[in-house]
Structures are given as structure tokens and as C-alpha cells.
Coordinates of C-alpha atoms and ligand atoms in Angstrom, one line a residue:
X180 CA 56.0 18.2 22.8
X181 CA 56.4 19.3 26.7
X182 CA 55.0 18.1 29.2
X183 CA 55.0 19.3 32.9
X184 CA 54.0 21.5 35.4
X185 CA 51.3 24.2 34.4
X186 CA 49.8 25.4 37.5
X187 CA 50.6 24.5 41.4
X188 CA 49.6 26.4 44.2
X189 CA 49.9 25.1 48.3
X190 CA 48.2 25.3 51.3
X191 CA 49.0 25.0 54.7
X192 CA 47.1 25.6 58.4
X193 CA 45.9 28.6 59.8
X194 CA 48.3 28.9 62.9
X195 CA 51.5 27.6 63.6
X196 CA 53.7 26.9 66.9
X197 CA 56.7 28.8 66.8
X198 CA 59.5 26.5 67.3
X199 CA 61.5 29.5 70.2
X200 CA 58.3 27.9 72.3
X201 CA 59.2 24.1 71.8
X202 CA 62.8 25.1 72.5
X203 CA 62.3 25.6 76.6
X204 CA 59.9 22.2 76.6
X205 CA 63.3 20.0 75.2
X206 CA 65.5 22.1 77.5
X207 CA 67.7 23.2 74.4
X208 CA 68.4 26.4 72.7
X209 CA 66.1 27.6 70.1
X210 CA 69.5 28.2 67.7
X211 CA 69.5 23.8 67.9
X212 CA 66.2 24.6 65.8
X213 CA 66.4 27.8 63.8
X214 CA 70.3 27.0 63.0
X215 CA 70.5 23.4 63.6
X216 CA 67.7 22.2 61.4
X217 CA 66.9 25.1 60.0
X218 CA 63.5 25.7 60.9
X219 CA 61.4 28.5 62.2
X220 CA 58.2 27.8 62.7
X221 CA 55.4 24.4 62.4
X222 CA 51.9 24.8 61.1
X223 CA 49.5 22.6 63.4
X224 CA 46.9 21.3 61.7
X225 CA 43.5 22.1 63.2
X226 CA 41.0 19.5 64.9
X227 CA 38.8 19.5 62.0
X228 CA 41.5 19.7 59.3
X229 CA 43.3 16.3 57.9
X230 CA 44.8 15.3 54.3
X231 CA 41.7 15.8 53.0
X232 CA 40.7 19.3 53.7
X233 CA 44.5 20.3 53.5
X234 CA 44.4 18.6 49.7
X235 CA 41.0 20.4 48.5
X236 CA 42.1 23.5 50.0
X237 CA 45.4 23.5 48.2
X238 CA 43.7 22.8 44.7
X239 CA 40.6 25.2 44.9
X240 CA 42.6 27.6 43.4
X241 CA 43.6 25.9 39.9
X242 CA 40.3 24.7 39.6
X243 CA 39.0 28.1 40.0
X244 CA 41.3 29.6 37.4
X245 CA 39.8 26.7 34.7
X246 CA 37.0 27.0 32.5
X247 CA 34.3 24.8 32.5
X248 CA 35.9 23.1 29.7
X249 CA 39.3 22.7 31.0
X250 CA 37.9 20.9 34.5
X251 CA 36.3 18.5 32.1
X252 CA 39.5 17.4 30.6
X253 CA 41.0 16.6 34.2
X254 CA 40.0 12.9 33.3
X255 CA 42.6 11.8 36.3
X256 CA 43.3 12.8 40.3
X257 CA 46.4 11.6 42.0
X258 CA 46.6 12.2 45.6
X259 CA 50.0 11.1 47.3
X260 CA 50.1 10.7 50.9
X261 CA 51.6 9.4 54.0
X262 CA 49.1 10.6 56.2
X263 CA 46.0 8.9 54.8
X264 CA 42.6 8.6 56.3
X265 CA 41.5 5.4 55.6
X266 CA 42.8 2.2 54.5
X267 CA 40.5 1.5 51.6
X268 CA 38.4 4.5 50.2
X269 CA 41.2 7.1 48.5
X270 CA 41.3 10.4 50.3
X271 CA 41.0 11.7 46.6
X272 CA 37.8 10.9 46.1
X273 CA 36.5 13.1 49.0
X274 CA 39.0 16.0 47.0
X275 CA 36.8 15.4 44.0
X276 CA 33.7 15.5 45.2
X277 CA 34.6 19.3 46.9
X278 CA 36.3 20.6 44.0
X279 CA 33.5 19.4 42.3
X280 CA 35.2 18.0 39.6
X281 CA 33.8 15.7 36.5
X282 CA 32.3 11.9 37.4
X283 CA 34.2 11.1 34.3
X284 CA 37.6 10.8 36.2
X285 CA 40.0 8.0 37.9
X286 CA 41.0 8.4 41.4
X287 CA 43.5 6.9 43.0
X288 CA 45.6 7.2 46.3
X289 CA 49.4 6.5 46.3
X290 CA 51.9 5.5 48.8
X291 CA 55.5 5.3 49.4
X292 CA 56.4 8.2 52.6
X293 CA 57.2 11.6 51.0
X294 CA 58.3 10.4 47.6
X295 CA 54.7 9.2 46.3
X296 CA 54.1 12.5 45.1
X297 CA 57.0 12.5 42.9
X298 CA 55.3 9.0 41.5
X299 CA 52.3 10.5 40.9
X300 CA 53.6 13.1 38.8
X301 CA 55.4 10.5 36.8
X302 CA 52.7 8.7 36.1
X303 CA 50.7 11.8 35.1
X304 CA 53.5 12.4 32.6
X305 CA 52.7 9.4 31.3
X306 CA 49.2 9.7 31.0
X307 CA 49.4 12.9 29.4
X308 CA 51.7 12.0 27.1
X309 CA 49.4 9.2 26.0
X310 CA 46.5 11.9 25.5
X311 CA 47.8 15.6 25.3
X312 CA 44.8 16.4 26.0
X313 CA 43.9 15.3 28.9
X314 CA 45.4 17.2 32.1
X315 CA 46.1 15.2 35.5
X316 CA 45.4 17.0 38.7
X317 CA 48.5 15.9 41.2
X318 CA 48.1 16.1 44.8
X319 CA 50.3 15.9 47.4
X320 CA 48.9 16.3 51.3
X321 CA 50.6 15.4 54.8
X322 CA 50.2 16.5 57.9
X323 CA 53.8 14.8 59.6
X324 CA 53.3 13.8 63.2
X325 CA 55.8 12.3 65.9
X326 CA 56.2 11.4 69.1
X327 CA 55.6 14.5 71.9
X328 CA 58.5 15.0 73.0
X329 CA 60.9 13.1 70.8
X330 CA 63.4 14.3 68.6
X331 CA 61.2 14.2 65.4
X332 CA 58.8 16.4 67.6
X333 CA 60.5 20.0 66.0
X334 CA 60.4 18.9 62.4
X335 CA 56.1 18.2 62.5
X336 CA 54.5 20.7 59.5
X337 CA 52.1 19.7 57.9
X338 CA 50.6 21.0 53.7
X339 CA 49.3 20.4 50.2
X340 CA 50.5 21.3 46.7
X341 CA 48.4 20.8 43.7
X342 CA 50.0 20.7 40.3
X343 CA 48.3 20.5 37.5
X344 CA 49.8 18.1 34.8
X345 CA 49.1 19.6 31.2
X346 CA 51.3 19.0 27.9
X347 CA 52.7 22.7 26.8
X348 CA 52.5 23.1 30.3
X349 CA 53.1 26.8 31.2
X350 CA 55.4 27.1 34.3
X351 CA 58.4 23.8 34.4
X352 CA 58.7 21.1 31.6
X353 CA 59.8 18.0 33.3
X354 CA 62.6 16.6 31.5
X355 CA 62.5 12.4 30.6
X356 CA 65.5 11.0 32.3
X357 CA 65.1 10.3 35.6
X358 CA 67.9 8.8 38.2
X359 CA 66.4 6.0 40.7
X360 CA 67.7 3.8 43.7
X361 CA 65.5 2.0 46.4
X362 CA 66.4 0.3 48.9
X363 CA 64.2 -2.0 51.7
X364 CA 65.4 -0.1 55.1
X365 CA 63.3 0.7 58.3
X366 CA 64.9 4.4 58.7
X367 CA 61.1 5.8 58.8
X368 CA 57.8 3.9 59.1
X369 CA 54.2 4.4 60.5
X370 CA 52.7 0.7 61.1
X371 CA 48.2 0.9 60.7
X372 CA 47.9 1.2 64.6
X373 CA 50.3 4.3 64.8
X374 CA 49.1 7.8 64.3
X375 CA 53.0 9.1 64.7
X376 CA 55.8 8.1 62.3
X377 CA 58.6 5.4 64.1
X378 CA 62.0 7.1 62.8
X379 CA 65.9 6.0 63.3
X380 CA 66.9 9.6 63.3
X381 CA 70.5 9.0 62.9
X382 CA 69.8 5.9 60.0
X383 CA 67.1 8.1 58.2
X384 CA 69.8 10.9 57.6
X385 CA 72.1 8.6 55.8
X386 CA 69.6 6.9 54.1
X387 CA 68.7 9.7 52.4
X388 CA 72.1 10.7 51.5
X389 CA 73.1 7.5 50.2
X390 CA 69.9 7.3 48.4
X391 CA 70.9 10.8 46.7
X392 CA 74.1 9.0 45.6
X393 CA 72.1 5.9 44.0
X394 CA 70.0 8.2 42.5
X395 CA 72.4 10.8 41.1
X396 CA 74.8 7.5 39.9
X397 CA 71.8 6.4 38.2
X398 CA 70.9 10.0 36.3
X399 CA 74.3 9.6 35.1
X400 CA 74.1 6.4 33.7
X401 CA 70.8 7.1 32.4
X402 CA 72.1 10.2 30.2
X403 CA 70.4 12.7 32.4
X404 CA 72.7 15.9 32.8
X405 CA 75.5 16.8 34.2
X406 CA 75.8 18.6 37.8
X407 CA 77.5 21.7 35.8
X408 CA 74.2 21.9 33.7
X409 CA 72.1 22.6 36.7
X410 CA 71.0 26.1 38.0
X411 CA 69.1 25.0 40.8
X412 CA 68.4 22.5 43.1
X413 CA 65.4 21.5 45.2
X414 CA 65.6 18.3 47.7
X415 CA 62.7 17.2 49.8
X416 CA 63.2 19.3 52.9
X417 CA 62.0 17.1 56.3
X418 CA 64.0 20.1 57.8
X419 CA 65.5 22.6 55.6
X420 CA 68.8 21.9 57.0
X421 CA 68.8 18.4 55.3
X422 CA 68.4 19.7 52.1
X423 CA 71.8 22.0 52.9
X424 CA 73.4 18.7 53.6
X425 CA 72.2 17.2 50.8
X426 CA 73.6 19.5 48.5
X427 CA 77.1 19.6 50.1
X428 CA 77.1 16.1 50.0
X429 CA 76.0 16.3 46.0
X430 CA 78.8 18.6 45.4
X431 CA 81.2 17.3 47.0
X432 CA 80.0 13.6 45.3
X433 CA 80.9 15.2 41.7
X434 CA 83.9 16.9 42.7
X435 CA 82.3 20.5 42.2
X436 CA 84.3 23.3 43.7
X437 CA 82.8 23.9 47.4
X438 CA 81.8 27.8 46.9
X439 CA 79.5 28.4 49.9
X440 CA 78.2 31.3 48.6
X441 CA 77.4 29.5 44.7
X442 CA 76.1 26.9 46.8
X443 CA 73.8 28.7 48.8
X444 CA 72.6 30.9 45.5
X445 CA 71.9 27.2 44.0
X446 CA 69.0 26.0 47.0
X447 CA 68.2 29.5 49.2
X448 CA 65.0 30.2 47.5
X449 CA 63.8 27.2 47.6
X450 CA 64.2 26.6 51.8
X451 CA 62.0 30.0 52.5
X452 CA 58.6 28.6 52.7
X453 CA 59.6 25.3 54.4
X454 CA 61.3 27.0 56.9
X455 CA 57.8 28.5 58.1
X456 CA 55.5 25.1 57.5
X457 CA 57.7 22.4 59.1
X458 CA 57.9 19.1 57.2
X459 CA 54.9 18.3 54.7
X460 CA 56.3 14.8 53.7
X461 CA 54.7 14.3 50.1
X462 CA 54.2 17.8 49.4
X463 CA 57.6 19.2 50.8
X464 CA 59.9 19.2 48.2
X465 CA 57.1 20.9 45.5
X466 CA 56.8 23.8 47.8
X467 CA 60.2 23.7 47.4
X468 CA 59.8 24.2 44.2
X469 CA 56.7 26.9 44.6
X470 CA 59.1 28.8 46.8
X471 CA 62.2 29.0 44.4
X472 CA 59.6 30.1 41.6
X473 CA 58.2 32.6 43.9
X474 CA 61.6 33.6 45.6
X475 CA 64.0 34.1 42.7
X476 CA 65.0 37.5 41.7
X477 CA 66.4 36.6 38.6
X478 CA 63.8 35.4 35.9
X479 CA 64.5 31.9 35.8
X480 CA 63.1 31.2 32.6
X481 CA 65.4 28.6 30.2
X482 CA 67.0 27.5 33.4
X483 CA 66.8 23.9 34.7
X484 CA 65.9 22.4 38.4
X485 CA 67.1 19.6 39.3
X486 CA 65.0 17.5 42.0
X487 CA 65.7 15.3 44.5
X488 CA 62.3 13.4 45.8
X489 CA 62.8 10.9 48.9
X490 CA 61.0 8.7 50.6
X491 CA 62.0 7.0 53.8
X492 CA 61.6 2.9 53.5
X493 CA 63.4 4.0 50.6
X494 CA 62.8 5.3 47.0
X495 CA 64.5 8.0 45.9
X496 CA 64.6 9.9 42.4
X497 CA 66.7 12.7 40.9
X498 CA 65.1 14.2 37.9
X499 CA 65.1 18.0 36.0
X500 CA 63.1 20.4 34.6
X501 CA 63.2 23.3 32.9
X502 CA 61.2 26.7 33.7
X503 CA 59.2 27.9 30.7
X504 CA 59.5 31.4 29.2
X505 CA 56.5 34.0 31.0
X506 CA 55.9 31.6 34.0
X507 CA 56.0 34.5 35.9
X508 CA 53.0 35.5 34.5
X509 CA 51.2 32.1 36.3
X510 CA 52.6 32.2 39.8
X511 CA 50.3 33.1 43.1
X512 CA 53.0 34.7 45.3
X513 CA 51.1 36.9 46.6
X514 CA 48.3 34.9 47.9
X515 CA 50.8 31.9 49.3
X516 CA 53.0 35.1 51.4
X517 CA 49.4 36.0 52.7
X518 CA 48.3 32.0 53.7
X519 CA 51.8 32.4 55.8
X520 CA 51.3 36.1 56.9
X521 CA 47.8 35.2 57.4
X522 CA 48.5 32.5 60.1
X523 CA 48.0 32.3 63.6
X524 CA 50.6 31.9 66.2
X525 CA 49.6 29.6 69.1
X526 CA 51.0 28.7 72.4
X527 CA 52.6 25.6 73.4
X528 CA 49.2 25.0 75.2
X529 CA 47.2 25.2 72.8
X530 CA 49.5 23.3 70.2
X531 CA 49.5 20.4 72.8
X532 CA 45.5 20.3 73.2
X533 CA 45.5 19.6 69.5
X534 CA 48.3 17.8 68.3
X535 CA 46.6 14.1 68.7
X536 CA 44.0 13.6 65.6
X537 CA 40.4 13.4 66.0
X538 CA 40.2 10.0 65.9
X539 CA 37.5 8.4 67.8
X540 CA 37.2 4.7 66.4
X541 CA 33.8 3.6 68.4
X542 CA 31.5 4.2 65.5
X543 CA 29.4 6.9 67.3
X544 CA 28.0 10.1 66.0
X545 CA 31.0 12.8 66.7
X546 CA 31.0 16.1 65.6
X547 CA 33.7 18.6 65.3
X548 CA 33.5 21.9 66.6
X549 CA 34.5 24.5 63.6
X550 CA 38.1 25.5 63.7
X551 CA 40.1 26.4 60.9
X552 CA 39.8 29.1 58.6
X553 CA 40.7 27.0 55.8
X554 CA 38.1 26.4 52.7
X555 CA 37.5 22.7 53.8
X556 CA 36.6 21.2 57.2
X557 CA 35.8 17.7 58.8
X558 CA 32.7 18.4 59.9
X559 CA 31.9 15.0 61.5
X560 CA 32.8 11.6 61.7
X561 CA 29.7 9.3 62.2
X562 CA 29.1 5.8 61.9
X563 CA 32.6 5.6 60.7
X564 CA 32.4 8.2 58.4
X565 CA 34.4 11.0 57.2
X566 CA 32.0 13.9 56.5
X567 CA 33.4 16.9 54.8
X568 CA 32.1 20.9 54.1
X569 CA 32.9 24.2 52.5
X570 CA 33.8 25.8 55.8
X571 CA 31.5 28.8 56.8
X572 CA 34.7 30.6 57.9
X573 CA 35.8 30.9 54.4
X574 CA 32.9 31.4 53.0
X575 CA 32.8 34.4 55.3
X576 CA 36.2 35.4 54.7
X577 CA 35.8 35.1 50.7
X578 CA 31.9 37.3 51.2
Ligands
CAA905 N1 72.9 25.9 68.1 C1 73.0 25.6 66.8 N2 73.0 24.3 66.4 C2 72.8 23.3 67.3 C3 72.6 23.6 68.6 C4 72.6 25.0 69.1 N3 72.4 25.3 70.3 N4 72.4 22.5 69.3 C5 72.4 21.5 68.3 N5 72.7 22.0 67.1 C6 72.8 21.3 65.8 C7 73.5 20.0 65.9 O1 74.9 20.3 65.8 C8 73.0 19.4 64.6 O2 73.5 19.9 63.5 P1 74.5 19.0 62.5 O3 73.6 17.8 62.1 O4 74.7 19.9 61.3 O5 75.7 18.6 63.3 C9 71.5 19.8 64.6 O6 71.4 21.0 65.5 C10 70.6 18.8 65.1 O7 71.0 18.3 66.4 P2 71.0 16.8 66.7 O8 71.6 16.0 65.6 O9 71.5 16.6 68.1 O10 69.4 16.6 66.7 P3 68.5 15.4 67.2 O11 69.3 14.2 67.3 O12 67.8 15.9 68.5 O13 67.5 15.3 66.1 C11 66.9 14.5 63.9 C12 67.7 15.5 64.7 C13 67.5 13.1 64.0 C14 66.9 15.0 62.4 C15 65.4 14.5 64.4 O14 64.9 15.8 64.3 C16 64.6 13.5 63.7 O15 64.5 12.3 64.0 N6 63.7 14.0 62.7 C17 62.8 13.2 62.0 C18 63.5 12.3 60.9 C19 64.0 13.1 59.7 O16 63.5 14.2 59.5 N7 65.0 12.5 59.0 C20 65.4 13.2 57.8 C21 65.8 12.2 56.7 S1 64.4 11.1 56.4 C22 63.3 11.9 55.4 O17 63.8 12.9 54.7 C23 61.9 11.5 55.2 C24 61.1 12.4 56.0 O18 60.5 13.4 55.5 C25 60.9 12.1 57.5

């Protein structure tokens, strides 16, 4: 029996800052961005959008595709993040309650920087493979913030991918052998009183190489395959130029002839979105994965993936999967090329008045003025509370 992927769809924010107007703010060229890390554009998550309506928003559309039937047999949610909302309550458990999914379900929240969503759709394996079924709704939702004005600034983004965890699973069957290697190093941490990430630029770059080499070593060693049985490769992409690097530094770590051309053909597809969100942490490297499936020209059916998840602090896995015959059938590229299209561009002025979260922390009844155009919205926060709606301005849209 297979088990895997079987739907996934992302969402992102309505506008983005183009990165050619945080170029003259650092003094540099815009080329330092669009070349140098590979990166066109940020989305900026609106006032009243967090990991919450990000994660809801991303998953409406699987749940809309199920019967009634099939959202009773989600019996589990998994929501990775790094960006989480509170320290306690699990930011799924809002996503539940909006997708209106069954009471009869376990909720949980995971953690470890952007490779908790690759956990969570281990453990979903696992799960499924106890009870075939039983599906497992994965979610993965950041919005990635630094410093204004520090190096990390240009690599922000912020998304959601939903993957829905099935056995016979229609679009990649993840394979069992998986390659691991963690390590305890600061390279990229956000302590409970920080709303932006503290990164070691320069550290976090190798630790995510040498991770890739503990985790590849351990694929190996594990019986996983070989490079040479590999068609493509998807790395989590903080900027896409990382996952470039990565890949030269995998292929030069098995001895592989350095083609630039085969190299590029292996990882092109999968850097288009990315290049256009800016850094999703947990979700990055699965729409990654949505953007090879909806990129490639060849039909990649009977081909295999292999993934590289990381996650600063640091865990790292390399694991594979193989495209099933007809996914094509299942994808949404359509609809994820209009979310981009779809976006708005905003100024550098307008990207600065909203960069900072809502976050007022004095208990008090605040409301938030409507914003996005996304499906979900924080409405309020009062008394301490999150409160969450279907936003009238998709409600609209979709009328
Ligand atoms: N034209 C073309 N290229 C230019 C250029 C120009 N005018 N000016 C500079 N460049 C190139 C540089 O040569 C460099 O390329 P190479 O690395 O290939 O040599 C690239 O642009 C970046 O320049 P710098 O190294 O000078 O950039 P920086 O020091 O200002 O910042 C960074 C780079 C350290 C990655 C910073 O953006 C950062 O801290 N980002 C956040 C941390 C991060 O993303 N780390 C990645 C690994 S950790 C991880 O993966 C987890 C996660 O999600 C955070």
C-alpha cells in the first residue's frame, strides 16, 4: 500500500512589496536580491491576517473538494509553525473550527523552525498507515519576520500549504527511508518576547549545508536511493538562491558531474513560486513542491523527488517520493497563478505601516479594521482573545 500526498494547495497574502523598492532603502542594487538570493518579490501579510487565517485559507480548498463523508474521516489536524499565536491553545484548533471540520478529531501544533512541517507529515504517514482509512489534514503556515532593516529584512514571505495525507494517495507516494541529522546550534532562533527571528546569517548558511550532508550520509546508510535515482530535487528555499547552493553542494558531495544546465533542469520548477512569496519557513519547501508539480512540462508521473526539509536550531531530513500516474488530473495551477497574479503591489510605505503584528498585549477590546482579501480574517482580539471570521471580502469576491 502507498501512502502520501493526495491533495495540497497554498495560500499566500493579497499584496506583496516588490523587493526593486527595498533595494534603494539598503542602499544596494536590486540585482544583490533578484540575482543574489534569488528573489523577486515578498508577500506582506495584512493587519488582520496571521498563521491562522493564512492556514484556513490555504486548506478551504481541499475541504471543499471532499464529500461530506470524506471530511468525516479527517480524524487528525497537524499544523506546523514557527510563527504561532499563542503559547498554549494550538493555532489548529481555530483552523478547524473555520473549515468546519468534524469534533471527532485531534489537534495538535508542532514546532521545530521550518522543518516541523516535514514532522508532521511523518507522523501523518504513520497514522495513516495504522488506519488506511483515516486521512490527516497537514498544515504548514508562517508568516517569517526580521529585523527592519537587517539583512534577513529581504528574505520575509510569508504562506500556507495544506496537504492532505491519504493511503492510495493520488498526486506523490512518499517513500519509507528517510535520511536525518540534528544538531543543537543557535544559527536561527525567535525567543517568546521576540516577534522577529534572531539569525547568524553567515552560521545559518552552513548549518544548513552541513545539515544536507548529515542528512544525505544518513539516506545512504539507511538504504534510501542513490543521487543517480533522483529526477528532482526540492530543498526548503529561505531564498531561492539557497536551494541552488544546496544542490551544488549535493552534487558536488556525491561526485556527480557539475552540468549546470542538468542541474538547473533538476530544481528550476520548483524555485518559481518562492521566488514571488519570499520565505514561508514551514510551508516553503511544499510549495516547492506545488510549484515543480505545477511547473513541469514533462509529465512527471513514475519519477521520484527527493526533499530536503530544514529547520534552523537544527533538524534536517532528506526523504523521496514518487509522483503517481494522472496527478495532473488533481493539481490547482490555475487558481495558485491567479492567488499570485491576483496580488497587490504595495509601496515601501505602506509595507512599513504594517510590517509589526497586531499585537496589543493589554487585554482590551481591539478590533481590526478589514483588510485582506483572503477567505479568513482576525477580526478582533479582546480580552486576550483571538477572534476569527469568514471575511466579507471573500464572501463578496466568491458571490
Ligand atoms: N548583484 C548580484 N549579486 C549580488 C550583488 C549584486 N549587486 N550584491 C551582492 N550579491 C550577492 C552576493 O555575492 C551573495 O551571493 P553569494 O552568496 O552567492 O556570494 C548574495 O548576493 C547575498 O549577498 P550577501 O552575502 O552580502 O548578503 P547579506 O550578508 O546581506 O545577507 C543572508 C544574506 C545572510 C542570507 C541574509 O539574507 C539572512 O540573514 N537571511 C536570513 C537567514 C537565512 O535565510 N538563512 C538561510 C539558511 S537558514 C534556513 O534555511 C532556515 C530559514 O528558513 C531561515
Amino acid at each position: 500500500m502507498q501512502l502520501g500526498i493526495d491533495d495540497l494547495a497554498f495560500a499566500t497574502a493579497d499584496r506583496y512589496l516588490d523587493l526593486a523598492d527595498l533595494a534603494p532603502v539598503h542602499g544596494v542594487e536590486p540585482a544583490k536580491y533578484t540575482v543574489g538570493l534569488g528573489q523577486d518579490r515578498m508577500s506582506v501579510a495584512a493587519p488582520d491576517e496571521d498563521v491562522v487565517t493564512l492556514a484556513a485559507s490555504a486548506a478551504l480548498p481541499l475541504v471543499e473538494r471532499m464529500s461530506e463523508q470524506d471530511r468525516a474521516s479527517i480524524r487528525t489536524v497537524l499544523l506546523a509553525t514557527e510563527s504561532g499565536i499563542d503559547q498554549s491553545k494550538s493555532a489548529g484548533v481555530y483552523v478547524h473550527r473555520l473549515l468546519g471540520l468534524p469534533a471527532a478529531a485531534r489537534v495538535v501544533e508542532l514546532k521545530q523552525a521550518c522543518y516541523a512541517g516535514t514532522s508532521a507529515l511523518q507522523m501523518a504517514l504513520a497514522l495513516v498507515a495504522r488506519n488506511p482509512e483515516q486521512k490527516v489534514l497537514v498544515i504548514c503556515s508562517d508568516v517569517a519576520r526580521y529585523d527592519v532593516g537587517s539583512s534577513g529584512e529581504p528574505t520575509q514571505g510569508c504562506g500556507a500549504v495544506a496537504m492532505l495525507v491519504t493511503a492510495n494517495p493520488r498526486l506523490v507516494a512518499i517513500e519509507p527511508v528517510s535520511g536525518l541529522h540534528t544538531t543543537d546550534i543557535m544559527d536561527f532562533w525567535r525567543p517568546n518576547y521576540r516577534t522577529t527571528a534572531v539569525v547568524d546569517g553567515r552560521l545559518s548558511l552552513r548549518a544548513y549545508t552541513d545539515s544536507l550532508s548529515g542528512a544525505w550520509a544518513d539516506l545512504q546508510a539507511q538504504g534510501g536511493p542513490a543521487f543517480a535515482d533522483i529526477d528532482t530535487f526540492v530543498y526548503h528555499q529561505p531564498f531561492t538562491k539557497m536551494a541552488v547552493k544546496a544542490h551544488a553542494h549535493l552534487t558536488r558531495l556525491v561526485g556527480a558531474p557539475r552540468d549546470a544546465e542538468v542541474m538547473d533542469a533538476q530544481i528550476a520548477d520548483s524555485l518559481r513560486y518562492n521566488r514571488e512569496i519570499g520565505n514561508s519557513y514551514t510551508a516553503s519547501m511544499y510549495i516547492g513542491l506545488v510549484s515543480l508539480l505545477d511547473h513541469a512540462t514533462d509529465d512527471l508521473a513514475g519519477s521520484r523527488i527527493g526533499f530536503f526539509s530544514y529547520g534552523s536550531g537544527a533538524v534536517g531530513e532528506f526523504f523521496t517520493g514518487v509522483v503517481q500516474p494522472g496527478y495532473r488530473d488533481h493539481l490547482r495551477t490555475a487558481a495558485h497563478r491567479r492567488l499570485l497574479d491576483d496580488r497587490t503591489r504595495i509601496s515601501h510605505a505602506e509595507y512599513s505601516a504594517i510590517v509589526a503584528p497586531v499585537n496589543p498585549v493589554d487585554g482590551g477590546d481591539h478590533e481590526v479594521p478589514a483588510s485582506t482579501r483572503n477567505p479568513f480574517r482576525l477580526a478582533a482580539i479582546t480580552g486576550h482573545q483571538r477572534l476569527y471570521e469568514r471575511s466579507a471580502a471573500a464572501a463578496t469576491a466568491v458571490a
